[in-house]
Short mmCIF file of C-alpha atoms in Angstrom, two decimals:
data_model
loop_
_atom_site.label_atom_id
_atom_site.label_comp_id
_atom_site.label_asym_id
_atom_site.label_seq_id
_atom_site.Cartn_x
_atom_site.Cartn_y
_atom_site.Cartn_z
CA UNK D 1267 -7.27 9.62 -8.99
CA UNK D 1268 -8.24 6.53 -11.63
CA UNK D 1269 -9.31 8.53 -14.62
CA UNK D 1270 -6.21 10.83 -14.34
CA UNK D 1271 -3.96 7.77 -14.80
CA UNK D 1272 -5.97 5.16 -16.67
CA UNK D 1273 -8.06 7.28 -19.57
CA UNK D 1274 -5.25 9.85 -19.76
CA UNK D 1275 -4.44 8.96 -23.96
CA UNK D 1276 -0.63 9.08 -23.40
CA UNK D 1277 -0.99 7.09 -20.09
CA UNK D 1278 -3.17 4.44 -20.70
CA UNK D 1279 -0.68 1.69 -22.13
CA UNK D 1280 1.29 1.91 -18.82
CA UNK D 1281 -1.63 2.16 -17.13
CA UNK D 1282 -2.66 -1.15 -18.12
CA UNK D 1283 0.55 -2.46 -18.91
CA UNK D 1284 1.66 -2.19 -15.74
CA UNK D 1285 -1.23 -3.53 -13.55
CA UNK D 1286 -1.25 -6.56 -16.04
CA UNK D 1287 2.37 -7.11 -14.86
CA UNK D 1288 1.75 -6.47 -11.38
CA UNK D 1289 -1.13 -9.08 -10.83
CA UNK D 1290 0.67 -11.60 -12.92
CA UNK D 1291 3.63 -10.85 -10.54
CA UNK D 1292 1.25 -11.39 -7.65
CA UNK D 1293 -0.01 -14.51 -9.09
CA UNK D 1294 3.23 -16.80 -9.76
CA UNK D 1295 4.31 -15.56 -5.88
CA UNK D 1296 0.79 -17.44 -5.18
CA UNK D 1297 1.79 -20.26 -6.85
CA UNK D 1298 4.92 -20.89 -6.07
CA UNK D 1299 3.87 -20.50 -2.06
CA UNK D 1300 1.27 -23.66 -2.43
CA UNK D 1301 4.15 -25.83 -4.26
CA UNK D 1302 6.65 -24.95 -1.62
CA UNK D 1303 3.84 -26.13 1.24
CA UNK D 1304 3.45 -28.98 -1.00
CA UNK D 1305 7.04 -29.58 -0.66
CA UNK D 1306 7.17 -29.26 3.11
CA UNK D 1307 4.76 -32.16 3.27
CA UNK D 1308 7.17 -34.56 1.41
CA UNK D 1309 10.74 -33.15 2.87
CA UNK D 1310 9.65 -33.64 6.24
CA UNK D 1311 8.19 -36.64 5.81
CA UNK D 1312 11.45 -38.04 4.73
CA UNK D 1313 13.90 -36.42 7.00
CA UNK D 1314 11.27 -38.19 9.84
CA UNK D 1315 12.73 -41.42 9.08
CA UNK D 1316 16.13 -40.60 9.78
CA UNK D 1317 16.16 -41.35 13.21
CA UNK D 1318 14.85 -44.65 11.86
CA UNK D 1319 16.96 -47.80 13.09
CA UNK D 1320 15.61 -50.54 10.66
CA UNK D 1321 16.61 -48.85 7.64
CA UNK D 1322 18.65 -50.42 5.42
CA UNK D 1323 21.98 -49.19 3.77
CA UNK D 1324 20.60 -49.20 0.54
CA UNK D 1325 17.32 -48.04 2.01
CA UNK D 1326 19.04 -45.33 3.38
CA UNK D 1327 21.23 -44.30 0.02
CA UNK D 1328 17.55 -44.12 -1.47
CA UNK D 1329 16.30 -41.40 1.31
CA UNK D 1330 19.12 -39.79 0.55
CA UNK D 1331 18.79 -39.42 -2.66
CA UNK D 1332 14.99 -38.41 -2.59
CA UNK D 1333 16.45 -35.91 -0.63
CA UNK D 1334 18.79 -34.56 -2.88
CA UNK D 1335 15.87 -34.39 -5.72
CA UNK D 1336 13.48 -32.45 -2.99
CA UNK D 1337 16.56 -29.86 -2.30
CA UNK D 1338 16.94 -29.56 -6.16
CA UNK D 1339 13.03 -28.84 -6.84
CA UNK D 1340 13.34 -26.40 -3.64
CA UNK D 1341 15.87 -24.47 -5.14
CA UNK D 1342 14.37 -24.34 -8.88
CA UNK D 1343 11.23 -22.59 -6.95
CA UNK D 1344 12.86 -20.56 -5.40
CA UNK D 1345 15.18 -19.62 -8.27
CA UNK D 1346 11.69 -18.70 -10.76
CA UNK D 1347 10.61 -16.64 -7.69
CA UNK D 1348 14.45 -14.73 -7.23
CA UNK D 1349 14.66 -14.07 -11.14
CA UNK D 1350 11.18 -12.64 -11.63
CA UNK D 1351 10.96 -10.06 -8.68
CA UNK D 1352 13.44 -7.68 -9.30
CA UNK D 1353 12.62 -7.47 -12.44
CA UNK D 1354 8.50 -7.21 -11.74
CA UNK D 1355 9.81 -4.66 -9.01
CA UNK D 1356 11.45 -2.56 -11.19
CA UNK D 1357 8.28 -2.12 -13.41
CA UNK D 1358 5.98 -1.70 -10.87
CA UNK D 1359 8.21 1.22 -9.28
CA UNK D 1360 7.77 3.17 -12.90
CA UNK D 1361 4.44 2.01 -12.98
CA UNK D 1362 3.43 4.14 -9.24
CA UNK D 1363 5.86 6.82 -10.55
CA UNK D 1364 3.84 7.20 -13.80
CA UNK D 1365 0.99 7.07 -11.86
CA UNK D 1366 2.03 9.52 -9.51
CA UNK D 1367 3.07 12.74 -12.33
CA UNK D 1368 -0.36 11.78 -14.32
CA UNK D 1369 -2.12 13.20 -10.97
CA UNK D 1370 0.58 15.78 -10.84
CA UNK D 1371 -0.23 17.21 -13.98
CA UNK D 1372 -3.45 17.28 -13.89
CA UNK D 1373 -3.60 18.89 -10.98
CA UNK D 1374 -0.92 21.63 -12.20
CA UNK D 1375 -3.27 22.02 -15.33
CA UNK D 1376 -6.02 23.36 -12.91
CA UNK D 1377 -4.18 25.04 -10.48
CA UNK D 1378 -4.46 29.05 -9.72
CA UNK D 1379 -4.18 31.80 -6.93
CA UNK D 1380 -7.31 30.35 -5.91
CA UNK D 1381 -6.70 26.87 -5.12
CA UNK D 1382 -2.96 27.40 -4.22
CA UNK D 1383 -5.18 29.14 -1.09
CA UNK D 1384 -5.88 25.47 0.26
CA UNK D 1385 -4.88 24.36 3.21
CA UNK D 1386 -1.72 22.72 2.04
CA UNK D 1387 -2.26 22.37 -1.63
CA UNK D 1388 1.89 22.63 -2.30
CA UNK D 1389 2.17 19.77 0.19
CA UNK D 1390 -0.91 17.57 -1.28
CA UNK D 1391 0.92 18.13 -4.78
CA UNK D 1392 4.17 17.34 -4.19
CA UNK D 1393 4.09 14.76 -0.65
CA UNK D 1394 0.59 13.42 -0.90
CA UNK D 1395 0.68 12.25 -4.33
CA UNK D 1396 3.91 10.67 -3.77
CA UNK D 1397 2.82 8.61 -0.70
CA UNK D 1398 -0.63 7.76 -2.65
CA UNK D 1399 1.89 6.46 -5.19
CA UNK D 1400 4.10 4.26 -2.63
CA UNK D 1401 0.80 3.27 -0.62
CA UNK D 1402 -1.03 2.04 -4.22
CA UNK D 1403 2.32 -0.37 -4.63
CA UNK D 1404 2.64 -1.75 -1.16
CA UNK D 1405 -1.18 -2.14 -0.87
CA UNK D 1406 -1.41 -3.47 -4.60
CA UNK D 1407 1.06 -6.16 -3.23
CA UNK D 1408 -0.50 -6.52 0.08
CA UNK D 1409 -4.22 -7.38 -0.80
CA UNK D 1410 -3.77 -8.69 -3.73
CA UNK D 1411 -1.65 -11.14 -2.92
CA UNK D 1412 -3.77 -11.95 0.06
CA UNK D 1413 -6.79 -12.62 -2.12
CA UNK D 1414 -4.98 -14.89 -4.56
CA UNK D 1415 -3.25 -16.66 -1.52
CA UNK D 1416 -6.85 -16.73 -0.07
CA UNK D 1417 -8.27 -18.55 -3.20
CA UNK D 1418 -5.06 -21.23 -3.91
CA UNK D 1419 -4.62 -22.39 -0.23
CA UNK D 1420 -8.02 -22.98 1.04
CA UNK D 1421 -8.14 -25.44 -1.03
CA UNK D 1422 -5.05 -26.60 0.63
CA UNK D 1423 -7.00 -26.57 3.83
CA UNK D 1424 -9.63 -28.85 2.62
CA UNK D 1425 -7.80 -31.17 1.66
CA UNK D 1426 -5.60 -31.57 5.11
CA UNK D 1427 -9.04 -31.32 6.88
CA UNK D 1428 -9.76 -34.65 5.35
CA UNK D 1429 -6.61 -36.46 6.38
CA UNK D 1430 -6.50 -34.79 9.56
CA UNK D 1431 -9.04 -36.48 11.52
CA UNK D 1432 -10.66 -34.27 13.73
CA UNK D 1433 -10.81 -34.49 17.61
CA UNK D 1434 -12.43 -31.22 18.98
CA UNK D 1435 -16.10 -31.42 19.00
CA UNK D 1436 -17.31 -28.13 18.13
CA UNK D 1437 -15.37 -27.75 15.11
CA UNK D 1438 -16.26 -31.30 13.45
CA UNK D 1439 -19.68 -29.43 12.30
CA UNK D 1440 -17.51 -28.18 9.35
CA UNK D 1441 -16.69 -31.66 8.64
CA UNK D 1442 -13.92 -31.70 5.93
CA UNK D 1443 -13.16 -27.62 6.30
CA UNK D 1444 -12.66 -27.61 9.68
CA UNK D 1445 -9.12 -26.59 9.62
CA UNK D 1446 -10.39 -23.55 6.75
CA UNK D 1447 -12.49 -22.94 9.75
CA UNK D 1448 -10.13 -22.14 12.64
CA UNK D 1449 -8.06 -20.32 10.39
CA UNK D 1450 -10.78 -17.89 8.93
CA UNK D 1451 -12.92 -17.76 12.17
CA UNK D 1452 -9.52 -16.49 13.93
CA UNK D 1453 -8.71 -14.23 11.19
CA UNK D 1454 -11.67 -12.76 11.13
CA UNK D 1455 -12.14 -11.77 14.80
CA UNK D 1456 -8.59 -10.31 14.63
CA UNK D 1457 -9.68 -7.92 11.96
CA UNK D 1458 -12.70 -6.76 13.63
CA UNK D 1459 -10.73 -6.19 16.62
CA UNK D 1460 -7.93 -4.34 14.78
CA UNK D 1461 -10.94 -2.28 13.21
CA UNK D 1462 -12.75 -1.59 16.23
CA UNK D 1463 -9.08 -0.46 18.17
CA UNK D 1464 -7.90 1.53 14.76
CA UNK D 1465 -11.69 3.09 13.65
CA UNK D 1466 -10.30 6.72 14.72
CA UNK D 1467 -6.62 6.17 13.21
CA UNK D 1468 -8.00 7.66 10.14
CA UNK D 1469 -9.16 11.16 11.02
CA UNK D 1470 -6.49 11.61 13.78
CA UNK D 1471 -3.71 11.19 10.99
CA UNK D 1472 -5.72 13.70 8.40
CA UNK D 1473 -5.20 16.37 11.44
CA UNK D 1474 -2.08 15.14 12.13
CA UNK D 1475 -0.89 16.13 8.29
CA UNK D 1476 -3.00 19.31 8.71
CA UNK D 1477 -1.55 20.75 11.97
CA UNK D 1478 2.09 19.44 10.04
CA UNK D 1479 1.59 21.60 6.76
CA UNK D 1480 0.43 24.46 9.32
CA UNK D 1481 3.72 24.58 10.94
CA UNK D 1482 5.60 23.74 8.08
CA UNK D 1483 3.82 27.05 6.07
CA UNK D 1484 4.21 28.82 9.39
CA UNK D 1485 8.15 28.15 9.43
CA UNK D 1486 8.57 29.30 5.43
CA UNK D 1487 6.84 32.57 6.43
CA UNK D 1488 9.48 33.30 8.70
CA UNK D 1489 12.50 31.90 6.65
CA UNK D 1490 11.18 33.81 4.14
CA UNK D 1491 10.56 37.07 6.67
CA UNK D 1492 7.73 37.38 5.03
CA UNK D 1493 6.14 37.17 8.82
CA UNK D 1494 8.44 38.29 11.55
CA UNK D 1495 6.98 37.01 14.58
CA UNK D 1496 8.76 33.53 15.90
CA UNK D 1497 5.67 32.46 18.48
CA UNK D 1498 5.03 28.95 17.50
CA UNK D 1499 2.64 28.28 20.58
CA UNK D 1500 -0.67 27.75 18.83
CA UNK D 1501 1.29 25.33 15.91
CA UNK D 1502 3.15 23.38 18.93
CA UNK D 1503 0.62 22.53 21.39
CA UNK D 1504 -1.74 21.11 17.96
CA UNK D 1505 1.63 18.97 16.97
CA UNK D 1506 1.71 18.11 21.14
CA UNK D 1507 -2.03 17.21 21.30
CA UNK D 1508 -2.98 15.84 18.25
CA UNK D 1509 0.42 13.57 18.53
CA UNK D 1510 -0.80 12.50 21.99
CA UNK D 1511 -4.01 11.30 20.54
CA UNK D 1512 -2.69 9.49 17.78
CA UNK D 1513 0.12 7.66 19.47
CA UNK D 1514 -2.41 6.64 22.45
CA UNK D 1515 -4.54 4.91 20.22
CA UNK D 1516 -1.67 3.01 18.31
CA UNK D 1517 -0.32 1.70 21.47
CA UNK D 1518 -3.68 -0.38 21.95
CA UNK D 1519 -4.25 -1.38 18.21
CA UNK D 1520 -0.45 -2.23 18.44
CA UNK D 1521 -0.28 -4.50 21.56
CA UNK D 1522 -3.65 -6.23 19.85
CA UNK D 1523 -1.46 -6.71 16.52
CA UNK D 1524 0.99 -8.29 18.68
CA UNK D 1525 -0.81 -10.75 20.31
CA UNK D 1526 -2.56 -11.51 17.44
CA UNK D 1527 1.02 -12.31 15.63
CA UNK D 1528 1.99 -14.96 18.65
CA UNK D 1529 -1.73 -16.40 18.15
CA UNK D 1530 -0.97 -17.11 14.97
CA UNK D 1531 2.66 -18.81 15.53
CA UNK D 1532 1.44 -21.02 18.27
CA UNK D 1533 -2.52 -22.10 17.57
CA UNK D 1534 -1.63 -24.69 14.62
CA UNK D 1535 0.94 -26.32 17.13
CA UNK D 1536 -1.78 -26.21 19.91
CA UNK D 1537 -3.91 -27.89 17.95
CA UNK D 1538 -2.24 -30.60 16.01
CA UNK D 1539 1.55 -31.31 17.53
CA UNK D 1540 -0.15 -33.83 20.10
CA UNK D 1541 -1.35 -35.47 17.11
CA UNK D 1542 2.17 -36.72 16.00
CA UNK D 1543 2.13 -39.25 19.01
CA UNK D 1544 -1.85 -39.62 18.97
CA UNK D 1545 -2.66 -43.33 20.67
CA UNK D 1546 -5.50 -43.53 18.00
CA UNK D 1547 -3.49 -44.69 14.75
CA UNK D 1548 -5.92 -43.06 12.75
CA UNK D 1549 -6.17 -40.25 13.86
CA UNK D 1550 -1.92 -39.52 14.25
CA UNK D 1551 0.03 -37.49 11.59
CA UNK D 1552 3.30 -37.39 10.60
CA UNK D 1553 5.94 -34.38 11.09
CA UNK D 1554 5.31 -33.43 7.28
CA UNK D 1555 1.64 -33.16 7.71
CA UNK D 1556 2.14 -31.08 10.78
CA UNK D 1557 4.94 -28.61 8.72
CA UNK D 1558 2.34 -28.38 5.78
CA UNK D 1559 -0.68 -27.73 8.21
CA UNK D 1560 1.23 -24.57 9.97
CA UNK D 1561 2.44 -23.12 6.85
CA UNK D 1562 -0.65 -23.28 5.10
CA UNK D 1563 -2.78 -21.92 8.53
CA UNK D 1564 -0.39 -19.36 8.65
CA UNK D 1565 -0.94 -18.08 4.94
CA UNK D 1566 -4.57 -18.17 4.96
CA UNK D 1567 -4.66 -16.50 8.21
CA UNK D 1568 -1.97 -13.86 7.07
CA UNK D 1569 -4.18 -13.37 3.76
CA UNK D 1570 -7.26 -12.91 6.33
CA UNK D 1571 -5.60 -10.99 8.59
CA UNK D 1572 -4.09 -8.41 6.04
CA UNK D 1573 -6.29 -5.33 7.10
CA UNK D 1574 -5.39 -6.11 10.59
CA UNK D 1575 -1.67 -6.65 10.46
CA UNK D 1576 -1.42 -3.35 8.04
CA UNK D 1577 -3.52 -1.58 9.55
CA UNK D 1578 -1.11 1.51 10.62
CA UNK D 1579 0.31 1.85 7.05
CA UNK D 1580 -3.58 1.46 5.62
CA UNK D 1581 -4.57 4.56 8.40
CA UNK D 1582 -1.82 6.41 6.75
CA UNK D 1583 -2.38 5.92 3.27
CA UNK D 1584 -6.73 6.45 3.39
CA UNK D 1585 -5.52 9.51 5.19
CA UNK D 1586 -3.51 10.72 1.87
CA UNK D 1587 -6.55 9.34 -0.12
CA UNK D 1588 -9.37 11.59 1.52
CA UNK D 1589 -6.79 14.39 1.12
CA UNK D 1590 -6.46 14.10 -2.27
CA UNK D 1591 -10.13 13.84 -2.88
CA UNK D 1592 -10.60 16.62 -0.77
CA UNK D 1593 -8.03 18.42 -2.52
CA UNK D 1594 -9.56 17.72 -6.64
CA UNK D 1595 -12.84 18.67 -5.12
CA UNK D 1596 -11.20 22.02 -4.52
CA UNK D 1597 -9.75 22.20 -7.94
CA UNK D 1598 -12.97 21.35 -9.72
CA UNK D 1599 -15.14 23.75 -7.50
CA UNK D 1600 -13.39 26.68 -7.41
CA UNK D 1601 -13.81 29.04 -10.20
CA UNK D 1602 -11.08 29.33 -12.17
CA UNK D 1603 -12.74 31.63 -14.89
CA UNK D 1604 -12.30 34.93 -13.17
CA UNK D 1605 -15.26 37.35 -14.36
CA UNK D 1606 -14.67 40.56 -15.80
CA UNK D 1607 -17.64 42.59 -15.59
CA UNK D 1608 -18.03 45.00 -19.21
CA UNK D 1609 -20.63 47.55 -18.58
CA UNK D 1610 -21.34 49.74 -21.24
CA UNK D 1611 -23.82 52.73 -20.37
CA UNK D 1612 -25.78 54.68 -22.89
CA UNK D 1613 -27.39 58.04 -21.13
CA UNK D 1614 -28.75 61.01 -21.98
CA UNK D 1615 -29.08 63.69 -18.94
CA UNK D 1616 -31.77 65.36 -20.48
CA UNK D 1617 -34.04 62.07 -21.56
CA UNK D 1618 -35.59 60.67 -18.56
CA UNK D 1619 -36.17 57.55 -20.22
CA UNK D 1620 -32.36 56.80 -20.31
CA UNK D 1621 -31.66 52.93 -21.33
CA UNK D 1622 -29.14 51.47 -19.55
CA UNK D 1623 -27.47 48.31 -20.71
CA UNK D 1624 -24.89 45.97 -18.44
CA UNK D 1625 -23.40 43.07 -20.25
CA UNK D 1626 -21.55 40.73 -17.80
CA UNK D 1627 -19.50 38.21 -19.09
CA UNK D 1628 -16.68 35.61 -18.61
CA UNK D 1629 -13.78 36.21 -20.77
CA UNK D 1630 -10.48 34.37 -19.78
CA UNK D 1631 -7.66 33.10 -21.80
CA UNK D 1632 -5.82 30.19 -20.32
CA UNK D 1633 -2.44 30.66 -20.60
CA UNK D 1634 0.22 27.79 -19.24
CA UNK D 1635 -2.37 26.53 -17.53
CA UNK D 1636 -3.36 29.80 -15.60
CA UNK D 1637 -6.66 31.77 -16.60
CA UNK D 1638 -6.25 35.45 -17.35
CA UNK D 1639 -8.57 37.45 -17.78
CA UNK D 1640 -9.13 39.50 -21.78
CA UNK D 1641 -9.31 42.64 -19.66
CA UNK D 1642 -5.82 42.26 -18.27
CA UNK D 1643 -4.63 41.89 -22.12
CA UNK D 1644 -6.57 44.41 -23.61
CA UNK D 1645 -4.73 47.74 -24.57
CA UNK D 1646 -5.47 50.95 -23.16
CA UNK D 1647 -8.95 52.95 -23.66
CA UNK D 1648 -9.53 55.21 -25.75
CA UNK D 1649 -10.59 58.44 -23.43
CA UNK D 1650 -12.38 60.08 -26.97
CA UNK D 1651 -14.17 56.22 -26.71
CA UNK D 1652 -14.84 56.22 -23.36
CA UNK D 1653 -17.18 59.50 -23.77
CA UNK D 1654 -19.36 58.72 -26.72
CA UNK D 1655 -22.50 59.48 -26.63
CA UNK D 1656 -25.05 58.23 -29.64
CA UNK D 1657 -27.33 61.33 -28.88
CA UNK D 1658 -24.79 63.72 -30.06
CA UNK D 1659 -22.43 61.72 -32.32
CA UNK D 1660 -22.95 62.38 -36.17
CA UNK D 1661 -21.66 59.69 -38.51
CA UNK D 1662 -19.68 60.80 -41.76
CA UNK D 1663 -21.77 59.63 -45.16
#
């Protein structure tokens, strides 16, 4: 599924083109999500003091101001970020749809009678390749941008951890990283939960699209009254069971996912709001600190948590994936160069030591992108040919 996109001669400029454009895409969305935490740290730092009694009226002209400049930087972030993605979209879009018709034809430039006899090859041309093309952008986006966010913001993390002064005991072992810690410790026990709840998503949705294709085939047959009979028992009570199956196992991986999303809105609170009105004056923050801290826990634990929280669409697009493989495997092991089988025979009744000669060969011509065999080309014998015998032929001098 990489070769046929990114070594294919009239593909590979787009290829590489694209993913180029795509990362770089990913990576300014990084960036621009650390300055906006950055921001959040100043912003409500100043709007804290409004509620401030001692201010002055010039004093007060001068927060005003600063936060009239902070609005203004807000707003030039966020217009970089507004300009570049629809644009960036666009290209990606052409870039999975390029991707998507270099599998297509290379798969039509193998296919025959022979592997049209898959179980739902028409469907793993036309449907499959277009959801491996949707699932490659969502999940180019997805983990991508959860590795770069990963890399800029724990960082971020450090940093806080070392004006945040920590009060729970167990956690001070990590000494300056010990927000990092909560925030990947928490991530990572919500993945291994969402993989231990989701680890037989994947084979229940490859049946799933089976026992679909079978009714689907099973319905053009009788459009097509190529098959008369209408019992659709067998192909209903797969669809009922297999459905079942699958849906019983979402609702536990999707009640997890839930809880895990609350988790994640309420454990920076838990564990730093008290801090705004700590007795210790070291050890209190202000309401900026607190903003930065949830937004940045919340984006490292989102880029942790990534698998988890997609987990559904990831079930769905592996699911296409193994299909597809399953599917080329087909195409490259079936034999596409149908044998014809030449035998010529030279006998003599009355010669017991007869010689007989069998020459089997392969000869196919490929013709839009079907093999056909010489055989099926070849004129009609020559009866007179068909009889000669070299015992009793003469040849002219």
């Amino acid at each position: 599924m990489l070769k046929e996109f990114f070594t294919r001669p009239g593909d590979r400029v787009v290829a590489w083109g694209g993913l180029l454009i795509a990362v770089g895409h990913v990576l300014i969305g990084a960036v621009i999500k650390v300055l906006i935490n950055s921001f959040f740290k100043g912003f409500y730092n100043t709007l804290e003091h409004a509620g401030d009694s001692n201010l002055t009226t010039a004093e007060l002209l001068q927060e005003q101001g600063s936060v009239d400049s902070q609005l203004q930087y807000f707003c030039v972030l966020a217009g970089v970020s507004s300009a570049i993605h629809p644009f960036a979209s666009y290209i990606r879009n052409i870039w999975t749809m390029r991707w998507r018709l270099a599998l297509v034809d290379s798969y039509l430039a193998n296919f025959s009678e022979r592997s049209a006899a898959v179980e739902g090859s028409s469907q793993r041309l036309q449907e499959d390749t277009q959801r491996f093309a949707k699932g490659v952008d969502m999940f180019l986006l997805v983990f991508l941008d959860a590795t770069l966010t990963l890399v800029l913001f724990l960082p971020v993390l450090f940093d806080l951890g070392k004006t945040v002064q920590c009060s729970h005991g167990a956690l001070c072992v990590f000494g300056d990283g010990w927000v990092g810690a909560i925030a990947s410790s928490s991530a990572a026990l919500a993945m291994i939960g969402a993989l231990f709840l989701g680890r037989k998503l994947v084979g229940l949705e490859v049946n799933n699209q089976r026992v679909e294709a079978a009714f689907r085939k099973k319905l053009v047959h009788v459009e097509s009254q190529s098959e008369l009979t209408n019992s659709f028992g067998t192909n209903i009570s797969d669809l009922k069971s297999n459905y079942e199956r699958l849906y019983f196992n979402f609702m536990f991986l999707n009640g997890f996912l839930g809880v895990v999303d609350q988790i994640n809105v309420l454990l920076p609170y838990l564990l730093f709001a008290k801090m705004l009105f700590s007795t210790d004056p070291k050890s209190r923050i202000l309401l900026g600190i607190l903003v930065q801290l949830s937004n940045a826990f919340d984006k490292v634990f989102s880029a942790l948590s990534a698998i988890s929280s997609n987990w559904p669409a990831l079930v769905e697009f592996q699911s296409v994936v193994r299909r597809l493989s399953q599917f080329e495997k087909s195409l490259n092991s079936s034999d596409q160069k149908r044998k014809s089988t030449l035998t010529t025979t030279m006998t003599d009744p009355t010669d017991p030591n007869t010689m007989t000669t069998t020459h089997t060969t392969q000869s196919y011509l490929k013709r839009n992108g079907q093999f056909t065999e010489l055989a099926e080309l070849a004129p009609a014998s020559d009866p007179a040919a068909d009889s000669w015998n070299p015992r009793t032929s003469s040849t002219k001098g």
